[in-house]
Short mmCIF file of C-alpha atoms and ligand atoms in Angstrom, two decimals:
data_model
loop_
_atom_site.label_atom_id
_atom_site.label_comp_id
_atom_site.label_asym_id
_atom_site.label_seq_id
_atom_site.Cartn_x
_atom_site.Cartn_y
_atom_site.Cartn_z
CA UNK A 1 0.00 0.00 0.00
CA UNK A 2 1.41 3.63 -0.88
CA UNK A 3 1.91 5.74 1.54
CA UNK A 4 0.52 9.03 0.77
CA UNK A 5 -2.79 8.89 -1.02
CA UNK A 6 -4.66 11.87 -2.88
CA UNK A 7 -8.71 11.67 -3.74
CA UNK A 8 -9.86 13.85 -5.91
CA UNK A 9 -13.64 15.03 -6.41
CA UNK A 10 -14.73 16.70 -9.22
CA UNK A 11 -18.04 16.81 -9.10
CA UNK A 12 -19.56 20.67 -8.41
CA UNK A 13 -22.72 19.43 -6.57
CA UNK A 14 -23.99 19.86 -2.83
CA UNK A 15 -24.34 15.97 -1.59
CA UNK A 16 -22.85 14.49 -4.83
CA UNK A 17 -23.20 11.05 -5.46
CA UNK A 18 -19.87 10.54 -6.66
CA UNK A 19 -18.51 11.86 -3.58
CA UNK A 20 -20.26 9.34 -1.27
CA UNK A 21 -17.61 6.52 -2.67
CA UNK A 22 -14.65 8.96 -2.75
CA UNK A 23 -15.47 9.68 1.36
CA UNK A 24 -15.60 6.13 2.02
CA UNK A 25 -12.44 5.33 -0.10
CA UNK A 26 -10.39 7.96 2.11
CA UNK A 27 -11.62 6.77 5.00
CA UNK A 28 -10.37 3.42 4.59
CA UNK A 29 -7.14 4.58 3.31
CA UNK A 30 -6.92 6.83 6.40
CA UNK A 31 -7.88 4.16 9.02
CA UNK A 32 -5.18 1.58 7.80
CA UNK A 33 -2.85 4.46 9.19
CA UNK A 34 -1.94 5.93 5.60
CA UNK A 35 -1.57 9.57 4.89
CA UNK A 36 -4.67 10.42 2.72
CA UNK A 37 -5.74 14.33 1.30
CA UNK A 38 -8.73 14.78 -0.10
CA UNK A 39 -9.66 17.70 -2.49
CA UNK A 40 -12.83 18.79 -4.68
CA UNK A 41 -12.65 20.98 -7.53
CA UNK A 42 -16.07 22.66 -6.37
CA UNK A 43 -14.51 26.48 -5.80
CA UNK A 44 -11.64 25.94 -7.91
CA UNK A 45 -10.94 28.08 -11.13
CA UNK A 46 -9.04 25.67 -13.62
CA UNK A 47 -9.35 27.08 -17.22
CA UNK A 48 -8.90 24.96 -20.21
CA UNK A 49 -5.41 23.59 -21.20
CA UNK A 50 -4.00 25.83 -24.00
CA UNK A 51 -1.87 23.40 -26.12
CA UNK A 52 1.02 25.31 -26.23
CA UNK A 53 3.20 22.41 -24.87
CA UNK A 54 5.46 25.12 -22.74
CA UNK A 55 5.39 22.70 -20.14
CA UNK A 56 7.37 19.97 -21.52
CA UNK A 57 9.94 21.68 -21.09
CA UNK A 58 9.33 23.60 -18.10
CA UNK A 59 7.29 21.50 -15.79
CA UNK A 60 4.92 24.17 -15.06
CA UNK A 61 1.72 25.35 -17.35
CA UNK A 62 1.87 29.15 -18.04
CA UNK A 63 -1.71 29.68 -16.85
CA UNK A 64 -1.77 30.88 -13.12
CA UNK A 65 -4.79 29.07 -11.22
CA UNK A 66 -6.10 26.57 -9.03
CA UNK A 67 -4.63 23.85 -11.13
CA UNK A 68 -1.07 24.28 -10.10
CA UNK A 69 -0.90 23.57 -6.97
CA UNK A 70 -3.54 20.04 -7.43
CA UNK A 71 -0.79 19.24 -10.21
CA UNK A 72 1.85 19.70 -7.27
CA UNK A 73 -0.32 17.39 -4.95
CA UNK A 74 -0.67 15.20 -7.97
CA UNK A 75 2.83 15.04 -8.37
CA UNK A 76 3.62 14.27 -4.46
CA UNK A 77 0.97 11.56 -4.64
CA UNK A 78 2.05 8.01 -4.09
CA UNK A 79 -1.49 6.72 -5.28
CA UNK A 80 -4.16 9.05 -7.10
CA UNK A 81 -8.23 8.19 -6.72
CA UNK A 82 -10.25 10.23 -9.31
CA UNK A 83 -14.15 10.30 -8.62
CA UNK A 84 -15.99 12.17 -11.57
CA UNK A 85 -19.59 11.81 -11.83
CA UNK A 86 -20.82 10.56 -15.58
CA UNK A 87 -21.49 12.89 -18.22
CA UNK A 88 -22.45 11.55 -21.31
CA UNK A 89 -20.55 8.17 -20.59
CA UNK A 90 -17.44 9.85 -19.66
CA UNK A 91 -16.08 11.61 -17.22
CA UNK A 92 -16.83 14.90 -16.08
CA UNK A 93 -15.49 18.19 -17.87
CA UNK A 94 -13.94 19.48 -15.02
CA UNK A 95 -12.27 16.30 -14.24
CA UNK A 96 -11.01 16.16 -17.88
CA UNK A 97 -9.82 19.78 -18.01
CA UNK A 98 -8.18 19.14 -14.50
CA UNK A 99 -6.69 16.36 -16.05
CA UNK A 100 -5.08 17.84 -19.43
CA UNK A 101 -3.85 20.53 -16.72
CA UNK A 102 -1.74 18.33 -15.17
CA UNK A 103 0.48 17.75 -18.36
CA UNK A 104 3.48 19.25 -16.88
CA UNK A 105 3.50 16.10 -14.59
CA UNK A 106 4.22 13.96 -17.81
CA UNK A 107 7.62 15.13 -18.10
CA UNK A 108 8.12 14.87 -14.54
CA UNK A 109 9.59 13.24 -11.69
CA UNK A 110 5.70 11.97 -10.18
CA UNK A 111 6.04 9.60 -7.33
CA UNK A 112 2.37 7.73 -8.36
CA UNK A 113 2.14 4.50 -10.57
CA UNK A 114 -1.46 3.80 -9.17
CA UNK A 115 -4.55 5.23 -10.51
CA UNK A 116 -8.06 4.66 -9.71
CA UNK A 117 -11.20 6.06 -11.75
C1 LIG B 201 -24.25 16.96 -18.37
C2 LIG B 201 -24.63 15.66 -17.72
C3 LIG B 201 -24.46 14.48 -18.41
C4 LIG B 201 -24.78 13.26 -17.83
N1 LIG B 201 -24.59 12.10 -18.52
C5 LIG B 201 -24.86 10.90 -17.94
C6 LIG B 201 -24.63 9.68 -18.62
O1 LIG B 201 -24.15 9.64 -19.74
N2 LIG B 201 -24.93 8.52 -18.00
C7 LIG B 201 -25.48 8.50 -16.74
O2 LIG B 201 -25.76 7.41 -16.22
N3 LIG B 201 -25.69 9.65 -16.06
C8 LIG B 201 -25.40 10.85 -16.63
N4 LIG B 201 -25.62 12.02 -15.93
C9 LIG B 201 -26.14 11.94 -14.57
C10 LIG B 201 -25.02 12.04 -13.51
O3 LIG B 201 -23.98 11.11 -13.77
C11 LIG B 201 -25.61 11.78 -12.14
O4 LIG B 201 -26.55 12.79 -11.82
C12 LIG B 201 -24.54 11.68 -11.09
O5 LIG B 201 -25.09 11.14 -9.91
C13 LIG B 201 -23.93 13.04 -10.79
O6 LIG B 201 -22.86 12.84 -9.87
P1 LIG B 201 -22.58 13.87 -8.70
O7 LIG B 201 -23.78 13.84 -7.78
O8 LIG B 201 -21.35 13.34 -8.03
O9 LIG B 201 -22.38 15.23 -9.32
C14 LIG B 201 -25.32 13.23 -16.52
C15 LIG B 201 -25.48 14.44 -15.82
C16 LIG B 201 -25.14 15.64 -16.40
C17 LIG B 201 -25.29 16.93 -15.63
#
């Protein structure tokens, strides 16, 4: 088992659904005595990914907002857990946009090799 774990919620709702599995998930990670953080996107501004590609090479995205410093936790992370609610048999927008924000990881030095969805 990893030891630091990082949930992520990205559904915008009061009393989402999708959260319900994401608090028990923590939980559990948190009573077998592992470091877990927990985060929503509700409050968060994270614009769209630009494409430019700037950080391949610099390891940082050249917008400045929310999404920085979840890519940082992101890139701490031993073990990630997504929960998105469906949206037209996908994944959520947000989570998607959160997720092409955290590009500059994919040149990086990220400590995670587990993902859960
Ligand atoms: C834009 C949109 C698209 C959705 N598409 C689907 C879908 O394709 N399949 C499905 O089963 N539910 C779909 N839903 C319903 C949500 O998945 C459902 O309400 C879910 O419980 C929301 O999760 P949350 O409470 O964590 O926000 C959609 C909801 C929205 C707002």
């Amino acid at each position: 088992m990893p030891k630091k774990v990082l949930v992520i919620g990205s559904s915008l709702r009061e009393k989402s659904n999708s959260e319900t599995p994401a608090d028990a998930f923590a939980a559990g990670v948190q009573s077998s005595g592992k470091q877990v953080e927990q985060i929503s996107l509700k409050g968060k501004s994270i614009a769209f990914c630009q494409g430019c590609l700037a950080c391949l090479n610099t390891h940082a995205c050249v917008i400045r907002d929310d999404a920085a410093a979840i890519a940082e936790q992101m890139r701490q992370a031993d073990m990630i857990a997504f929960a998105s609610p469906i949206y037209y048999y996908e994944m959520s927008g947000q989570m998607k946009t959160l997720l092409d924000r955290a590009n500059p990881l994919y040149s990086s030095d990220y400590a995670f090799r587990d993902i859960y969805y």
